């Protein structure tokens, strides 16, 4: 059912698949910590017993958050200005862009002591500060969407831009993956059927929204059903060959490897077929994101001018 070589192929594929996932986990943990701090912070600073936005502490928090957001704008600058090439690696700048894009707004939330003008609900306080605040939330939130689209059309979060042909070539290389399942021809056949169908749907970049969503759902469903089927087949073969407990244990290990392979293969098929749509979504995102950045910068500068002028 399995050879040493196949096991190595499986392990290599798993290593490749595992790397971006661990970065996603780190990012998820970071966002969770920020969310918890934001919730707990509300109870600590919103009664304004510790400080107010205009006090020393409040003012310095505003300054710190504002500087963080100015610093994150160095990333697009680093991308475009040739002279800045000498300073650091682009992926590092990008990482800090995203980290500061979350920590900056968090610092500003603490600066505001959660006191923001909201029409009808909380119509008290500075309107220009509130405009800056809403733009900031929109930009930071939209950045999170952008991050998602970005990973779909680049080699990982910090890799260079991918092309659909590269993704297809990678998929063809993983032809070995399908043959790994020669002991389970039904699974092999279904994986192949999924690839052919996804390729047909995506031809000439004409994947409509409905099919785009359907492929995502289908990938999830097929992953689950094939993994279940694989488990059944492996257990049946073990029973048939009267596996010893030690053999059963090693079979469970193989099952985990194969499960990872099925999932990464189906995800690779999905990503290749959705590529053009993600490219388009990323360019729409850009059109939406950039004016918001300008609005945020102008309203924040106006707010700083206003608090000093009056
Ligand atoms: C994107 C950046 C910023 C946002 C979104 C923001 C937001 C806010 C908000 C919501 C308030 C509370 C207003 C109220 O009570 O209704 C406030 C107050 C204040 N902010 Fe900011 N702020 C930012 C940056 C800054 C910076 C960089 C400084 C100073 C250099 C600053 C100085 C102040 C001061 C002095 C107050 C108190 C104003 C008062 O009590 O009338 N802010 N800010
Ligand atoms: C206040 C917060 C933020 C501001 C002001 C901001 C601003 C910008 C600007 C000006 C660009 C450049 C677009 C270009 O190169 O044409 C950009 C790109 C980007 N930002 Fe942000 N951003 C913020 C937060 C975030 C966050 C929180 C994330 C992710 C979690 C993020 C992810 C991205 C991505 C993926 C790109 C595209 C990168 C590329 O094409 O090279 N941003 N952002």
PDB file of C-alpha atoms in Angstrom, residues 120-271:
ATOM      1  CA  UNK A 120     -28.160  59.446  17.480  1.00  0.00           C
ATOM      2  CA  UNK A 121     -26.558  56.967  19.936  1.00  0.00           C
ATOM      3  CA  UNK A 122     -23.760  59.072  21.434  1.00  0.00           C
ATOM      4  CA  UNK A 123     -24.002  62.535  19.858  1.00  0.00           C
ATOM      5  CA  UNK A 124     -21.357  64.057  22.178  1.00  0.00           C
ATOM      6  CA  UNK A 125     -17.779  65.015  21.388  1.00  0.00           C
ATOM      7  CA  UNK A 126     -15.622  65.882  18.446  1.00  0.00           C
ATOM      8  CA  UNK A 127     -17.029  65.072  14.997  1.00  0.00           C
ATOM      9  CA  UNK A 128     -13.701  65.384  13.160  1.00  0.00           C
ATOM     10  CA  UNK A 129     -12.039  62.950  15.613  1.00  0.00           C
ATOM     11  CA  UNK A 130     -14.920  60.528  14.992  1.00  0.00           C
ATOM     12  CA  UNK A 131     -14.486  60.789  11.189  1.00  0.00           C
ATOM     13  CA  UNK A 132     -10.762  59.984  11.600  1.00  0.00           C
ATOM     14  CA  UNK A 133     -11.675  57.079  13.858  1.00  0.00           C
ATOM     15  CA  UNK A 134     -14.237  55.553  11.452  1.00  0.00           C
ATOM     16  CA  UNK A 135     -11.854  55.900   8.507  1.00  0.00           C
ATOM     17  CA  UNK A 136      -9.175  54.221  10.606  1.00  0.00           C
ATOM     18  CA  UNK A 137     -11.445  51.262  11.371  1.00  0.00           C
ATOM     19  CA  UNK A 138     -12.427  50.961   7.707  1.00  0.00           C
ATOM     20  CA  UNK A 139      -8.815  51.074   6.505  1.00  0.00           C
ATOM     21  CA  UNK A 140      -7.574  48.607   9.077  1.00  0.00           C
ATOM     22  CA  UNK A 141     -10.525  46.264   8.507  1.00  0.00           C
ATOM     23  CA  UNK A 142     -10.150  46.522   4.749  1.00  0.00           C
ATOM     24  CA  UNK A 143      -6.427  45.715   5.167  1.00  0.00           C
ATOM     25  CA  UNK A 144      -7.440  42.422   6.732  1.00  0.00           C
ATOM     26  CA  UNK A 145      -9.506  41.551   3.639  1.00  0.00           C
ATOM     27  CA  UNK A 146      -6.606  42.657   1.439  1.00  0.00           C
ATOM     28  CA  UNK A 147      -4.299  40.321   3.339  1.00  0.00           C
ATOM     29  CA  UNK A 148      -6.599  37.417   2.505  1.00  0.00           C
ATOM     30  CA  UNK A 149      -6.763  38.221  -1.234  1.00  0.00           C
ATOM     31  CA  UNK A 150      -3.029  38.892  -1.258  1.00  0.00           C
ATOM     32  CA  UNK A 151      -2.149  35.382  -0.043  1.00  0.00           C
ATOM     33  CA  UNK A 152      -4.277  33.901  -2.809  1.00  0.00           C
ATOM     34  CA  UNK A 153      -2.246  35.480  -5.614  1.00  0.00           C
ATOM     35  CA  UNK A 154       1.226  35.392  -4.077  1.00  0.00           C
ATOM     36  CA  UNK A 155       3.536  32.572  -3.056  1.00  0.00           C
ATOM     37  CA  UNK A 156       2.507  32.730   0.591  1.00  0.00           C
ATOM     38  CA  UNK A 157       2.197  35.988   2.496  1.00  0.00           C
ATOM     39  CA  UNK A 158       5.761  37.119   1.920  1.00  0.00           C
ATOM     40  CA  UNK A 159       6.464  35.536  -1.455  1.00  0.00           C
ATOM     41  CA  UNK A 160       6.488  37.136  -4.874  1.00  0.00           C
ATOM     42  CA  UNK A 161       3.376  37.436  -7.021  1.00  0.00           C
ATOM     43  CA  UNK A 162       2.263  34.116  -8.490  1.00  0.00           C
ATOM     44  CA  UNK A 163       0.847  33.405 -11.931  1.00  0.00           C
ATOM     45  CA  UNK A 164      -1.876  30.920 -12.692  1.00  0.00           C
ATOM     46  CA  UNK A 165       0.575  28.937 -14.860  1.00  0.00           C
ATOM     47  CA  UNK A 166       2.933  28.538 -11.909  1.00  0.00           C
ATOM     48  CA  UNK A 167       0.113  27.283  -9.733  1.00  0.00           C
ATOM     49  CA  UNK A 168      -0.881  24.811 -12.432  1.00  0.00           C
ATOM     50  CA  UNK A 169       2.725  23.632 -12.805  1.00  0.00           C
ATOM     51  CA  UNK A 170       2.913  23.040  -9.045  1.00  0.00           C
ATOM     52  CA  UNK A 171      -0.286  21.079  -9.250  1.00  0.00           C
ATOM     53  CA  UNK A 172       1.046  18.932 -12.075  1.00  0.00           C
ATOM     54  CA  UNK A 173       4.162  18.185 -10.044  1.00  0.00           C
ATOM     55  CA  UNK A 174       1.917  16.933  -7.320  1.00  0.00           C
ATOM     56  CA  UNK A 175       0.633  14.310  -9.783  1.00  0.00           C
ATOM     57  CA  UNK A 176       2.593  12.013  -7.465  1.00  0.00           C
ATOM     58  CA  UNK A 177       0.001  12.787  -4.849  1.00  0.00           C
ATOM     59  CA  UNK A 178      -2.754  11.167  -6.861  1.00  0.00           C
ATOM     60  CA  UNK A 179      -0.675   8.078  -7.585  1.00  0.00           C
ATOM     61  CA  UNK A 180      -0.027   7.785  -3.849  1.00  0.00           C
ATOM     62  CA  UNK A 181      -3.667   6.789  -3.660  1.00  0.00           C
ATOM     63  CA  UNK A 182      -3.385   3.942  -6.157  1.00  0.00           C
ATOM     64  CA  UNK A 183      -4.389   1.617  -3.294  1.00  0.00           C
ATOM     65  CA  UNK A 184      -7.711   3.513  -3.200  1.00  0.00           C
ATOM     66  CA  UNK A 185      -8.711   4.037  -6.877  1.00  0.00           C
ATOM     67  CA  UNK A 186     -12.095   5.561  -5.959  1.00  0.00           C
ATOM     68  CA  UNK A 187     -10.363   8.383  -4.087  1.00  0.00           C
ATOM     69  CA  UNK A 188      -7.877   8.878  -6.917  1.00  0.00           C
ATOM     70  CA  UNK A 189     -10.761   9.069  -9.415  1.00  0.00           C
ATOM     71  CA  UNK A 190     -12.714  11.638  -7.365  1.00  0.00           C
ATOM     72  CA  UNK A 191      -9.652  13.852  -6.928  1.00  0.00           C
ATOM     73  CA  UNK A 192      -9.059  13.776 -10.656  1.00  0.00           C
ATOM     74  CA  UNK A 193     -12.724  14.476 -11.405  1.00  0.00           C
ATOM     75  CA  UNK A 194     -12.590  17.520  -9.101  1.00  0.00           C
ATOM     76  CA  UNK A 195      -9.455  18.866 -10.844  1.00  0.00           C
ATOM     77  CA  UNK A 196     -10.923  18.473 -14.355  1.00  0.00           C
ATOM     78  CA  UNK A 197     -14.206  20.062 -13.334  1.00  0.00           C
ATOM     79  CA  UNK A 198     -12.490  22.978 -11.553  1.00  0.00           C
ATOM     80  CA  UNK A 199     -10.255  23.602 -14.565  1.00  0.00           C
ATOM     81  CA  UNK A 200     -13.211  23.604 -16.949  1.00  0.00           C
ATOM     82  CA  UNK A 201     -15.061  26.108 -14.750  1.00  0.00           C
ATOM     83  CA  UNK A 202     -12.096  28.421 -14.507  1.00  0.00           C
ATOM     84  CA  UNK A 203     -11.203  28.416 -18.191  1.00  0.00           C
ATOM     85  CA  UNK A 204     -10.357  31.837 -19.613  1.00  0.00           C
ATOM     86  CA  UNK A 205     -10.864  33.398 -16.206  1.00  0.00           C
ATOM     87  CA  UNK A 206     -14.644  33.236 -16.554  1.00  0.00           C
ATOM     88  CA  UNK A 207     -15.444  31.887 -13.123  1.00  0.00           C
ATOM     89  CA  UNK A 208     -18.738  33.506 -12.108  1.00  0.00           C
ATOM     90  CA  UNK A 209     -19.465  34.404  -8.493  1.00  0.00           C
ATOM     91  CA  UNK A 210     -21.779  31.422  -7.976  1.00  0.00           C
ATOM     92  CA  UNK A 211     -19.209  28.917  -9.270  1.00  0.00           C
ATOM     93  CA  UNK A 212     -16.434  30.697  -7.372  1.00  0.00           C
ATOM     94  CA  UNK A 213     -18.319  30.175  -4.098  1.00  0.00           C
ATOM     95  CA  UNK A 214     -19.436  26.671  -5.125  1.00  0.00           C
ATOM     96  CA  UNK A 215     -15.819  25.534  -5.653  1.00  0.00           C
ATOM     97  CA  UNK A 216     -14.936  26.721  -2.138  1.00  0.00           C
ATOM     98  CA  UNK A 217     -17.832  24.771  -0.613  1.00  0.00           C
ATOM     99  CA  UNK A 218     -17.166  21.734  -2.807  1.00  0.00           C
ATOM    100  CA  UNK A 219     -13.509  21.660  -1.685  1.00  0.00           C
ATOM    101  CA  UNK A 220     -14.600  21.580   1.955  1.00  0.00           C
ATOM    102  CA  UNK A 221     -17.236  18.895   1.395  1.00  0.00           C
ATOM    103  CA  UNK A 222     -15.033  16.706  -0.774  1.00  0.00           C
ATOM    104  CA  UNK A 223     -12.158  17.015   1.740  1.00  0.00           C
ATOM    105  CA  UNK A 224     -14.401  15.705   4.479  1.00  0.00           C
ATOM    106  CA  UNK A 225     -15.987  12.896   2.482  1.00  0.00           C
ATOM    107  CA  UNK A 226     -12.695  11.682   0.959  1.00  0.00           C
ATOM    108  CA  UNK A 227     -10.968  11.674   4.347  1.00  0.00           C
ATOM    109  CA  UNK A 228     -13.847   9.616   5.755  1.00  0.00           C
ATOM    110  CA  UNK A 229     -13.683   7.250   2.794  1.00  0.00           C
ATOM    111  CA  UNK A 230      -9.909   6.928   3.157  1.00  0.00           C
ATOM    112  CA  UNK A 231     -10.264   6.017   6.823  1.00  0.00           C
ATOM    113  CA  UNK A 232     -12.799   3.322   5.943  1.00  0.00           C
ATOM    114  CA  UNK A 233     -10.590   1.861   3.192  1.00  0.00           C
ATOM    115  CA  UNK A 234      -7.458   1.806   5.357  1.00  0.00           C
ATOM    116  CA  UNK A 235      -9.280   0.169   8.262  1.00  0.00           C
ATOM    117  CA  UNK A 236     -10.843  -2.448   5.964  1.00  0.00           C
ATOM    118  CA  UNK A 237      -7.437  -3.296   4.483  1.00  0.00           C
ATOM    119  CA  UNK A 238      -5.946  -3.531   7.978  1.00  0.00           C
ATOM    120  CA  UNK A 239      -8.702  -5.909   9.060  1.00  0.00           C
ATOM    121  CA  UNK A 240      -8.279  -7.993   5.940  1.00  0.00           C
ATOM    122  CA  UNK A 241      -4.521  -8.321   6.496  1.00  0.00           C
ATOM    123  CA  UNK A 242      -4.902  -8.907  10.248  1.00  0.00           C
ATOM    124  CA  UNK A 243      -2.673  -6.004  11.264  1.00  0.00           C
ATOM    125  CA  UNK A 244      -0.885  -6.271  14.618  1.00  0.00           C
ATOM    126  CA  UNK A 245      -1.413  -3.406  17.133  1.00  0.00           C
ATOM    127  CA  UNK A 246       2.008  -1.969  16.119  1.00  0.00           C
ATOM    128  CA  UNK A 247       1.011  -2.053  12.436  1.00  0.00           C
ATOM    129  CA  UNK A 248      -2.325  -0.426  13.324  1.00  0.00           C
ATOM    130  CA  UNK A 249      -0.459   2.391  15.063  1.00  0.00           C
ATOM    131  CA  UNK A 250       1.777   3.046  12.095  1.00  0.00           C
ATOM    132  CA  UNK A 251      -1.296   2.907   9.839  1.00  0.00           C
ATOM    133  CA  UNK A 252      -2.914   5.680  11.900  1.00  0.00           C
ATOM    134  CA  UNK A 253       0.259   7.727  11.318  1.00  0.00           C
ATOM    135  CA  UNK A 254      -0.011   7.113   7.567  1.00  0.00           C
ATOM    136  CA  UNK A 255      -3.677   8.094   7.669  1.00  0.00           C
ATOM    137  CA  UNK A 256      -2.777  11.500   9.151  1.00  0.00           C
ATOM    138  CA  UNK A 257      -0.171  12.042   6.403  1.00  0.00           C
ATOM    139  CA  UNK A 258      -2.614  11.040   3.642  1.00  0.00           C
ATOM    140  CA  UNK A 259      -5.361  13.196   5.107  1.00  0.00           C
ATOM    141  CA  UNK A 260      -3.008  16.206   4.898  1.00  0.00           C
ATOM    142  CA  UNK A 261      -2.223  15.311   1.299  1.00  0.00           C
ATOM    143  CA  UNK A 262      -5.862  15.129   0.242  1.00  0.00           C
ATOM    144  CA  UNK A 263      -6.567  18.486   1.849  1.00  0.00           C
ATOM    145  CA  UNK A 264      -3.562  20.274   0.365  1.00  0.00           C
ATOM    146  CA  UNK A 265      -4.190  18.769  -3.097  1.00  0.00           C
ATOM    147  CA  UNK A 266      -7.843  19.858  -3.154  1.00  0.00           C
ATOM    148  CA  UNK A 267      -6.897  23.314  -1.838  1.00  0.00           C
ATOM    149  CA  UNK A 268      -4.270  23.640  -4.570  1.00  0.00           C
ATOM    150  CA  UNK A 269      -6.879  22.763  -7.238  1.00  0.00           C
ATOM    151  CA  UNK A 270      -9.288  25.299  -5.740  1.00  0.00           C
ATOM    152  CA  UNK A 271      -6.635  28.058  -5.558  1.00  0.00           C
TER     153      UNK A 271
END
